[in-house]
Structure formats: C-alpha cells, structure tokens
Coordinates of C-alpha atoms (C1' of nucleotides) in Angstrom, one line a residue:
Chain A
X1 CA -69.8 -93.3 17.6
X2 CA -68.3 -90.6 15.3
X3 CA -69.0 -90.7 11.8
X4 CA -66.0 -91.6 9.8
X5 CA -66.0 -88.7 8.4
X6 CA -65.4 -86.3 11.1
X7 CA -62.7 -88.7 13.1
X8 CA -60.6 -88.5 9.9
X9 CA -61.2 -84.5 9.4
X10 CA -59.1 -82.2 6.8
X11 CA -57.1 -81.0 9.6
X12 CA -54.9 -84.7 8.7
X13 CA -51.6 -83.2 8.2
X14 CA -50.7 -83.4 4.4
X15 CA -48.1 -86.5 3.7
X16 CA -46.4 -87.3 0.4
X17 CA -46.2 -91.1 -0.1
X18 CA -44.7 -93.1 -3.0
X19 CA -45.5 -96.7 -4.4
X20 CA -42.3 -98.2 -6.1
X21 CA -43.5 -101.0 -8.0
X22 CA -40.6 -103.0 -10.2
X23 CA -41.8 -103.9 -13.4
X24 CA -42.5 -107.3 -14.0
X25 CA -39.7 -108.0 -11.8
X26 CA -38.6 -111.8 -11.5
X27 CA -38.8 -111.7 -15.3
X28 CA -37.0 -108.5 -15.6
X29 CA -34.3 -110.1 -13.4
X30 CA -33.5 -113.1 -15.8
X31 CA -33.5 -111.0 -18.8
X32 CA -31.0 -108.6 -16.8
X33 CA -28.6 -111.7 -15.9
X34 CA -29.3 -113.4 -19.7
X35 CA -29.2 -110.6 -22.1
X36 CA -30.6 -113.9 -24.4
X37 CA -34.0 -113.9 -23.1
X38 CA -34.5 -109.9 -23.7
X39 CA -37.7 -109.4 -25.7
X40 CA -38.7 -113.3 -25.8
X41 CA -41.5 -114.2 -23.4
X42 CA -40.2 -115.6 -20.3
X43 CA -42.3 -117.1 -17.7
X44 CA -41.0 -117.3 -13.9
X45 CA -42.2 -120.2 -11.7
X46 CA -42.3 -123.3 -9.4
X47 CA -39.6 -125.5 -10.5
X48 CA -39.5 -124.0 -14.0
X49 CA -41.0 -127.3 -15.4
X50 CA -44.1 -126.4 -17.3
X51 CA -45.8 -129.9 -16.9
X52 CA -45.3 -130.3 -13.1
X53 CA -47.5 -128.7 -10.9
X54 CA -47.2 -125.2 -9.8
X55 CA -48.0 -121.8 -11.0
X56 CA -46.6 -118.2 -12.7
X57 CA -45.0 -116.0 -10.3
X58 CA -44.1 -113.2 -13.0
X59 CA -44.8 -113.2 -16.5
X60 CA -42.8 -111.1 -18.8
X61 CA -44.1 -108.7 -20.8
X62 CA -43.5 -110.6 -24.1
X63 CA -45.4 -113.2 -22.4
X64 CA -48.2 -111.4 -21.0
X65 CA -49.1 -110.9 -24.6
X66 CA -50.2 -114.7 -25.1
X67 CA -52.5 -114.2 -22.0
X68 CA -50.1 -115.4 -19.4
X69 CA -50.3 -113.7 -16.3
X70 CA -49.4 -114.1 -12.2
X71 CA -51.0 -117.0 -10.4
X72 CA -52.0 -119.1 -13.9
X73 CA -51.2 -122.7 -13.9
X74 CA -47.5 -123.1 -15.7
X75 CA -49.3 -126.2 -17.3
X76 CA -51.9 -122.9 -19.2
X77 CA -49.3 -121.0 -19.8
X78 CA -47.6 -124.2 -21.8
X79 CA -50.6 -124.6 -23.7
X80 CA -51.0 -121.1 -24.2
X81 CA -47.3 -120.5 -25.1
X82 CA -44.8 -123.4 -26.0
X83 CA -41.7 -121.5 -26.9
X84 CA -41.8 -119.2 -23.4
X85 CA -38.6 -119.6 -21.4
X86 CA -40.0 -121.5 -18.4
X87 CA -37.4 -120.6 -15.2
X88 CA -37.7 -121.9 -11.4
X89 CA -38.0 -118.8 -9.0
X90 CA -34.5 -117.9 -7.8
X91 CA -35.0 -115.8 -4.5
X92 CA -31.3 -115.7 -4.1
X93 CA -31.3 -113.7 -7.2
X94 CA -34.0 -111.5 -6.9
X95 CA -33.4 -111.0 -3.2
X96 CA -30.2 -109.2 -4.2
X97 CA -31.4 -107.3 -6.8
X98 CA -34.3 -106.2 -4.1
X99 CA -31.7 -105.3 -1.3
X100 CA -30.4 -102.9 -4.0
X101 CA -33.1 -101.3 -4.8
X102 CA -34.6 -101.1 -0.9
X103 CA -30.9 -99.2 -0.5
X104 CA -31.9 -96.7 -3.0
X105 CA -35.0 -96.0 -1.9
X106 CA -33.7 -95.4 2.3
X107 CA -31.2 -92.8 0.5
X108 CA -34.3 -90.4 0.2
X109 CA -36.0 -91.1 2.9
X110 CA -35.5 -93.4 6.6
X111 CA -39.3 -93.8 6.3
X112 CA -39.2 -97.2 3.9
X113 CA -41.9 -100.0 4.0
X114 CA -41.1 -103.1 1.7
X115 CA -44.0 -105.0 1.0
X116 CA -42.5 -107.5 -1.0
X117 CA -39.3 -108.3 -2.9
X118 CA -40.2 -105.7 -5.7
X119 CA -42.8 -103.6 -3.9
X120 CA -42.5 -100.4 -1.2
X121 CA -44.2 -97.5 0.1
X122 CA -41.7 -94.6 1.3
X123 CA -43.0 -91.3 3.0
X124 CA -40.7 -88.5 1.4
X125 CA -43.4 -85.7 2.8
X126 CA -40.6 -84.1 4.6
X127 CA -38.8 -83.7 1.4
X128 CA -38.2 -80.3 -0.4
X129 CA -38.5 -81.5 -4.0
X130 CA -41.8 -81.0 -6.1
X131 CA -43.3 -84.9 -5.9
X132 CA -42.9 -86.2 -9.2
X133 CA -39.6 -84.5 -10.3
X134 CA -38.5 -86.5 -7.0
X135 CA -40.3 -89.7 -8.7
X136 CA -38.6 -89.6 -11.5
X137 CA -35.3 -89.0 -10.9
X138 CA -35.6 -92.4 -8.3
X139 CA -37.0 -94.2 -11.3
X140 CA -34.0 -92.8 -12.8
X141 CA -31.4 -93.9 -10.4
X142 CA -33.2 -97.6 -10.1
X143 CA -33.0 -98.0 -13.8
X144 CA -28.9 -96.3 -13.9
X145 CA -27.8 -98.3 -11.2
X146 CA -29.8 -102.2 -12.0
X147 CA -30.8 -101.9 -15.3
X148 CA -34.7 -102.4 -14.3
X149 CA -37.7 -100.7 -14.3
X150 CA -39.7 -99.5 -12.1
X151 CA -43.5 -97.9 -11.5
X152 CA -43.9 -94.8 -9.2
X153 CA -47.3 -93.9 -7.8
X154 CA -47.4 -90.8 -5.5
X155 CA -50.8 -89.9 -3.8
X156 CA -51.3 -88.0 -0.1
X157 CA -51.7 -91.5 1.6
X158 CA -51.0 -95.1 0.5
X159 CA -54.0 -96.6 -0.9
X160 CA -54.1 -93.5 -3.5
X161 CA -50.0 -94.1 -4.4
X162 CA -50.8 -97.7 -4.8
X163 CA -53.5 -97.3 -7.0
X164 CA -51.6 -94.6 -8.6
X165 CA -48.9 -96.9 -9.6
X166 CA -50.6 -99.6 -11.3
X167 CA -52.5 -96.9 -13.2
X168 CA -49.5 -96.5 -15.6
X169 CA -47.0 -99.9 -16.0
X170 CA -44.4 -100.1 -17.0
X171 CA -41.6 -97.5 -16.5
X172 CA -44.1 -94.9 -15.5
X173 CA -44.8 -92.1 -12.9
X174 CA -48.9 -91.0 -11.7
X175 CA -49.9 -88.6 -9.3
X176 CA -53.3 -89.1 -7.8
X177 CA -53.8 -85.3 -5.8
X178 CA -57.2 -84.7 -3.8
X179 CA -57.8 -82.5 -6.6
X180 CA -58.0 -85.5 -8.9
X181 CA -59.3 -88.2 -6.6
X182 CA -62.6 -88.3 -7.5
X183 CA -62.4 -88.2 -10.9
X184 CA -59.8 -91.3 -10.9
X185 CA -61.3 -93.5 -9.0
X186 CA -64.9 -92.9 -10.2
X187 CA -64.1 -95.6 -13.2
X188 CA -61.5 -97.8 -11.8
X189 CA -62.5 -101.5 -11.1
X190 CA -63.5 -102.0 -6.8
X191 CA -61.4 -104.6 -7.0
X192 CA -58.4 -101.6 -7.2
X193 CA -59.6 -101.6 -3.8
X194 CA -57.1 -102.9 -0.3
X195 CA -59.5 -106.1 0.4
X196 CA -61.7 -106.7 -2.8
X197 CA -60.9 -109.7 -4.5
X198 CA -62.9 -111.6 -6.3
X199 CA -65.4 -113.1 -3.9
X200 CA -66.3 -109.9 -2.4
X201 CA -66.5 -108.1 -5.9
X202 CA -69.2 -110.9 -6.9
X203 CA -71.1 -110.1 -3.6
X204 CA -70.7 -106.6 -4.2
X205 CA -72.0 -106.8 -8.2
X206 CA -74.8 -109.2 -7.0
X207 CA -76.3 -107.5 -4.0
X208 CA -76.2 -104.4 -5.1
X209 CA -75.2 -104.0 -8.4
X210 CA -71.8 -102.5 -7.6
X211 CA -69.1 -103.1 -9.9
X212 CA -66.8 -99.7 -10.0
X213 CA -65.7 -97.5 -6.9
X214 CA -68.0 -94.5 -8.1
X215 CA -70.6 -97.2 -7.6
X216 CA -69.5 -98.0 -4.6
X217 CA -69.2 -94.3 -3.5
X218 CA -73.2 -94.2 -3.8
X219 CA -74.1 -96.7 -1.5
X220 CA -74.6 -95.7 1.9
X221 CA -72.3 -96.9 5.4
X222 CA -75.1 -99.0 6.6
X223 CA -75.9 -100.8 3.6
X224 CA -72.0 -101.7 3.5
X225 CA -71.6 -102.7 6.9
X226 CA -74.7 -105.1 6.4
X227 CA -73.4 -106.5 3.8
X228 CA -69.7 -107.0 4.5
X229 CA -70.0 -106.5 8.6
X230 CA -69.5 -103.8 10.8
X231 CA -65.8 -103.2 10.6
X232 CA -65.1 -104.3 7.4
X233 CA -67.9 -102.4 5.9
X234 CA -66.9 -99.0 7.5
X235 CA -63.5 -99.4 5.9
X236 CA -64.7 -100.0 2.4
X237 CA -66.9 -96.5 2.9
X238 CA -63.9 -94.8 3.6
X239 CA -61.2 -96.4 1.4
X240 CA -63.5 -95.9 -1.6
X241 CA -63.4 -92.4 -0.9
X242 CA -59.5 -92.7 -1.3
X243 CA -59.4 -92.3 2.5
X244 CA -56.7 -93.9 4.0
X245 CA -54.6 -92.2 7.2
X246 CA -51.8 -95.9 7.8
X247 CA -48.9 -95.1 8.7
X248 CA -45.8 -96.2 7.2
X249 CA -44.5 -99.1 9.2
X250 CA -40.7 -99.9 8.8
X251 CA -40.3 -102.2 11.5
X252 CA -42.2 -105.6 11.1
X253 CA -42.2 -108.9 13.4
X254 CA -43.5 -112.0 11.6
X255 CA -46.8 -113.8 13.5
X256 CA -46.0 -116.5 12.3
X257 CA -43.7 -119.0 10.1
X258 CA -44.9 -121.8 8.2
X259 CA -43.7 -124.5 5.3
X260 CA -46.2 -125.9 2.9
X261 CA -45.7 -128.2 -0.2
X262 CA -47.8 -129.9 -3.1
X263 CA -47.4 -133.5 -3.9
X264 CA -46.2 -134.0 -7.7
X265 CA -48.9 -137.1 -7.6
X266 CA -51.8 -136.8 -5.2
X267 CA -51.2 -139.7 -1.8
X268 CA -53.3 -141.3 0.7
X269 CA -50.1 -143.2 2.5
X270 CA -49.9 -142.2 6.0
X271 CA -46.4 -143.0 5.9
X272 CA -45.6 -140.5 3.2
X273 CA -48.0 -138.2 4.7
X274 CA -45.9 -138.4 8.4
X275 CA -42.7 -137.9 6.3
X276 CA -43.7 -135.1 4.6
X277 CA -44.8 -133.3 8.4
X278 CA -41.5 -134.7 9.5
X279 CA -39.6 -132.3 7.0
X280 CA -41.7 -129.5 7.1
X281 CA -41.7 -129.5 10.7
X282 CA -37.8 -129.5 10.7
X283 CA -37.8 -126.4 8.0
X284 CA -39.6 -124.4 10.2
X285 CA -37.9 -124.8 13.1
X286 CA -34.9 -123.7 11.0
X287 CA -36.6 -120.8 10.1
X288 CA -37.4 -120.3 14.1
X289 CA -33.9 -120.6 15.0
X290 CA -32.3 -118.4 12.4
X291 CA -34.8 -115.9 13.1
X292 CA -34.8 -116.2 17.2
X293 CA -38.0 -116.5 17.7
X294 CA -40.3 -119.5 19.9
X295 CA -43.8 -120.0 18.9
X296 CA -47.2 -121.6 21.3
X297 CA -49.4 -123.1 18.6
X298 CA -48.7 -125.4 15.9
X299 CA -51.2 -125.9 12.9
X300 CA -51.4 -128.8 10.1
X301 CA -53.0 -128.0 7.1
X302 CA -54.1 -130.6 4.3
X303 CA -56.0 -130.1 1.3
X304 CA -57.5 -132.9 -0.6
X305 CA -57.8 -133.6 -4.3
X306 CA -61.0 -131.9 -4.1
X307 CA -58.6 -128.5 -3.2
X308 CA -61.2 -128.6 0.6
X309 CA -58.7 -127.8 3.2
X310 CA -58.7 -128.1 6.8
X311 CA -56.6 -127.1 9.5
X312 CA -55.8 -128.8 13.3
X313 CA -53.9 -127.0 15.9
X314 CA -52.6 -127.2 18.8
X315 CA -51.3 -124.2 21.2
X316 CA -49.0 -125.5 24.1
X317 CA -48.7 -124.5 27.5
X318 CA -45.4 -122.3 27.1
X319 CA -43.6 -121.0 23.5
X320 CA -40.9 -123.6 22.2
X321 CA -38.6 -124.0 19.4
X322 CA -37.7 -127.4 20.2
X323 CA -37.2 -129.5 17.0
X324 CA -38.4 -133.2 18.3
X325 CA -41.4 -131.3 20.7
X326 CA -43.1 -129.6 17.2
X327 CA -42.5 -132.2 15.2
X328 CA -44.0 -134.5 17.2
X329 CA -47.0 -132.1 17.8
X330 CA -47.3 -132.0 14.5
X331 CA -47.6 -135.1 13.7
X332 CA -50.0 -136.0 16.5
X333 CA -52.3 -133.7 14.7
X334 CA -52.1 -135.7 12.1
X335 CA -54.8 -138.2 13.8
X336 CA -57.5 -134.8 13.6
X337 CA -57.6 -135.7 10.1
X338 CA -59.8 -138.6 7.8
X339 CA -57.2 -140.0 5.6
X340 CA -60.5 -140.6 3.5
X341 CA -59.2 -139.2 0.5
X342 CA -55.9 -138.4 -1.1
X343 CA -54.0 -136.0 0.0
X344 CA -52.5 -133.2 -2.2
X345 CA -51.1 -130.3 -0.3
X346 CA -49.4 -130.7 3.6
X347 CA -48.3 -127.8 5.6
X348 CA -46.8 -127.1 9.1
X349 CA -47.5 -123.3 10.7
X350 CA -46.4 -122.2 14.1
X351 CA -47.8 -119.5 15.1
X352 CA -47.7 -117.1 18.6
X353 CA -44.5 -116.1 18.1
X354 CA -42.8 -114.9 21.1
X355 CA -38.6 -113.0 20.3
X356 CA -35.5 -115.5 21.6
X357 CA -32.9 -113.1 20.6
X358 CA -30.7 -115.4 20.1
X359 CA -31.2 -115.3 15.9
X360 CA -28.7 -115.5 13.7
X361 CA -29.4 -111.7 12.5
X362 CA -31.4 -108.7 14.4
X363 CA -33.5 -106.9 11.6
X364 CA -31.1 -105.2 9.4
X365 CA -33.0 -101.7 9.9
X366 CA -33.2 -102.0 14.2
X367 CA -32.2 -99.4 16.6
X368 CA -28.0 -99.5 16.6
Chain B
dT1 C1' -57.9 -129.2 -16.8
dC2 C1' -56.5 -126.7 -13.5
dT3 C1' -55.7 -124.2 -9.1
dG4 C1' -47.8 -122.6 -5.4
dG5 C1' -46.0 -120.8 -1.2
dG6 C1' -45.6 -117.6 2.6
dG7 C1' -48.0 -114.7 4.9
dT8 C1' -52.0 -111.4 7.3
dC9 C1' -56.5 -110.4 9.0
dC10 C1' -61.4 -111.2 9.8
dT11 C1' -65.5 -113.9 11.3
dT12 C1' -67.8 -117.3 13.8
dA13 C1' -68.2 -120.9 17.2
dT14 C1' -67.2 -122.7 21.6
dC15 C1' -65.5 -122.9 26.2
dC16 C1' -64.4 -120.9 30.4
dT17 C1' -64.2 -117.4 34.0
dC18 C1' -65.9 -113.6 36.4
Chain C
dT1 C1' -78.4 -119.7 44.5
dC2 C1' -79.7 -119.0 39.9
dT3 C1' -79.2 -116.7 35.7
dG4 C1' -77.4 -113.9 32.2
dG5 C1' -74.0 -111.5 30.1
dA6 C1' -69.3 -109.7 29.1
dG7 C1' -65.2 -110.8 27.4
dG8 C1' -60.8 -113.4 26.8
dA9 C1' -58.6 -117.5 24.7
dT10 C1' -58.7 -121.0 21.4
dA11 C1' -60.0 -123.2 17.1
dA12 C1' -61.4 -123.5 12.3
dG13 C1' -62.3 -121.6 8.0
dG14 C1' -62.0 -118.3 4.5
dA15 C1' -60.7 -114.1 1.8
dC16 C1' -57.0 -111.7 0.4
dC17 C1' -52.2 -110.0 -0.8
dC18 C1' -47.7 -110.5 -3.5

DNA sequence: TCTGGGGTCCTTATCCTC
DNA sequence: TCTGGAGGATAAGGACCC
C-alpha cells in the first residue's frame, strides 16, 4: 500500500475553504428577539425548566463566565448560576435565523455545506478576492443583515478552517496557511482533532503520553494504527498533520431518522414503557412521510437508571413506512429487553433508508 | 448529583453462502 | 467429500459531533 504521504502528494490542487461558525448562537438568537436579556446570562435548553432533567444546548457568553457551558446538566448550571434566563430550545426560531444566514453564505459561493443550524463550510477557492478580506466582509454582511455574530476560519482544506475558527471566538476571523500549519497546531489540544473526544484522548495520554497534536505528530503510523486500528489510526497520522483532502458535500440524504425521549421520573411499567414506543414510533413515521423516504430496519433503544444502554433491531424483508407495521415491530422488540430495572430513556430508530419521492418537500438545494 | 436529542461512523461478533 | 477461507449481511455496542 502507498504511504499516505505520497497518495495525498503537493500536486493537490490548492482550495480556499471557510468555517462560519455563529457565535454562541441559540443564545445570541433570544437576546436578538428580547433586547432585555442582552448582556445578562442566558442559558438555552430542554424545556427551559432548570430542575427538570435535560441539558445546555448554548450558553451565553454572560453565562459562560459562571462555568456554564454546552452539554452541562441545566440542574449545574442552576446551582452554578440562579439568576440565568433559563429558555426551552426554539428550532422554529433559530431555524429561521439559520435559513438566513445559509442564504448569505450561497451568494458567494454554490459550494455550501451546513453542518448544523449555526455551522458551514463553503469552498470560495474559485473566488478572486484575497481570503480574509472575503471573510470579513461575510462577517460583515451576517452581522448588517441579523444582528449576530459570527466566527470565520479559512485554512486550504476543512479540518484547518475548522480549527481555525474556534481559534478566535467571538466575532473573529483566522487564517491557518501551510505556511503556518505547523506552528499552530504544534500546541493545540488533540482533542482539536475530527474524532478525538475524550475517551480516545485518555487512551492517547495513557499509552503514550500524548496529550497535544505536536505530540501526536511524533509518533509513528504503526504505533497509531495499533493503538486506534488500522483505519482509524492512518487517519489521525494524517489529520494531525493538518492533512485533510474532503470534499465539500452539499447534497446530503439522512441514514436514518429516529425519536428518543427521557422520562421526567425513572419507570419500570411495561405499559408506560409500550406507550411511550407507541408515540415515538408514530413521530417517526411522520418524519418518514414528510421526508419520502421508507426504511428496512427498526431499532429500540433503552437506557436504564444506571445510563447502560442497549439496543434490539429488527430489519424486514422489504423497506416500509407503514405506521401500524413499525409500530408494531417496535414494540415486539420490546420483549429483547429485561424489564429488570427502571427504565429512563426509550427511543425508536429506522434505519436503511430507501427515497419514496412522494415527500412533502424535495431538498431545497436539488437539481431544478 | 448528574449525564438531551438527533445523527454518523467504526469495530466486533455471528451467520450464511460460495 | 472435507475443510478453510473470503466476504456480505445483520446485530450490538460505543465513540463522537453539534
């Protein structure tokens, strides 16, 4: 086999790519629509009731200064901060604002890949401009026309304008060149790194001592691909090298669609539990119809108090969207599971997803 | 004391067929 | 006929991302 190296030679052709990050942007949203909450901490999440169960999906940065951050219980960031605005997520709201913002950003270039409400690459290689004057006169036009901020990172692939983005927040633009490469990634955390979360970075830090990317640059292929497998380990070689030839994708099909929900008050009645499959079962479904699509295999996931989950699924003979068919699958699955213990989280996944076209909608950026 | 929801992708095990 | 793979499909779990 090649060595990485020479299969992804210098003679790539050069691309431009930009990472628009919105700052902070669920937050930013509700202090947009309620000029009352600007510069108080606001904290975005669940149901928007602190002492129910759920988490922080944006913290503002008012908040962010009492230690609340993405992903923290809302019940913490109570403790840690009792006068925050606490909000339920509005995706209505922020869908709009996104829609806006995705508009902008196809105005410079066709080549736009949304990775989230607030997040995009955009290849604008074929553009005349210098880079960052470009950068900043988009940050420009997002915070004219919506009134938010936003984080630009431009680097010659996207792994380096990702990184490059998060280097600088908030309201901010950073260029990562191959000039500069090297020299900005040598002191960054590896877990700035596609596919490093925490697990891996505690294998990485105890096995072999690794705990920045210039560390990880001095470790050799094999020693990676031992560690983390063949595939996987050949990847980190080359991403911690800032090496990184995706493509920008700006058509995407879904693999899958799935509902999932937390009980307020952990259960052990079957009934409850069959309920509960009942309506998730009927939500995707929805989702199926609406977005024309059949799919072979339905899951059920549980997770205990003890947070172990498990899945059961079940893939059927021919793709289906029929409402009483998958929700009787699902609950036959049901029966794969000990009732041993209660039950806190239920979810309902199909997955094999095969195109109807009969949605309600083709994707708004097909083919005419 | 806690740990959401909607996804993707990878690894491993097992079964089956050629 | 026996045996040993190769390799696809399926199932389950887990890590990760926003």
């Amino acid at each position: 086999m090649a060595a990485p190296e020479e299969r992804y030679g210098r003679e790539t052709m050069t691309r431009t790519i930009l990472h628009v990050d919105m700052d902070a942007f669920f937050a930013a949203v509700e202090q947009l629509r309620r000029p009352e909450l600007r510069g108080k901490p606001v904290v975005v999440g669940g149901s928007g009731n602190p002492h129910s169960r759920g988490v922080v999906s944006t913290a503002s940065y008012e908040a962010r200064a009492y230690g609340i951050h993405s992903a923290m219980p809302l019940r913490t960031a109570f403790n840690k901060c009792p006068h925050a605005v606490f909000l339920p997520v509005d995706f209505s709201a922020y869908g709009a604002a996104s829609r806006q913002i995705m508009a902008i950003l196809r105005e410079y270039s066709p080549l736009v890949e949304p990775l989230s409400l607030d997040e995009a690459f955009l290849d604008v290689s074929s553009r005349p401009e210098v880079p960052r004057a470009l950068a900043e006169e988009i940050r420009r036009r997002i915070k004219d026309d919506t009134g938010l901020t936003a984080s630009i990172g431009i680097g010659p692939n996207k792994l380096l304008a990702k990184i490059a983005s998060g280097l600088h927040k908030p309201d901010a633009v950073t260029e990562i060149t191959p000039d500069t490469t090297t020299a900005v990634l040598r002191d960054l955390p590896a877990t700035v790194l596609w596919g490093v979360g925490p697990k891996t970075a505690a294998r990485l830090e105890q096995t072999l001592g690794v705990r920045t990317v210039g560390d990880l640059q001095r470790i050799p292929l094999a020693q990676l691909q031992e560690l983390l497998g063949p595939r996987w380990g050949e990847d980190l070689y080359r991403t911690c090298r800032g090496e990184d030839d995706s493509p920008i994708v700006t058509d995407w099909e879904p693999k899958s669609l799935s509902r999932e929900t937390t009980y307020q008050y952990d259960t052990r009645r079957r009934e409850t539990i069959i309920a509960t499959i009942s309506a998730l079962a009927a939500d995707v479904v929805g989702d199926l119809h609406d977005e024309g699509y059949r799919g072979r295999t339905v899951t059920v996931k549980i997770r205990y108090r003890d947070f172990r989950t498990h899945t059961r699924a079940l893939t059927l003979p021919e793709p289906i969207n029929d409402g009483d068919a998958i929700r009787q699958t699902a609950v036959a699955l049901l029966d794969r599971f000990a009732l041993d213990r209660p039950v806190r989280l239920v979810g309902v996944r199909v997955s094999g997803l095969v195109k109807t076209g009969n949605g309600k909608q083709e994707t708004g950026n097909a083919e005419p």
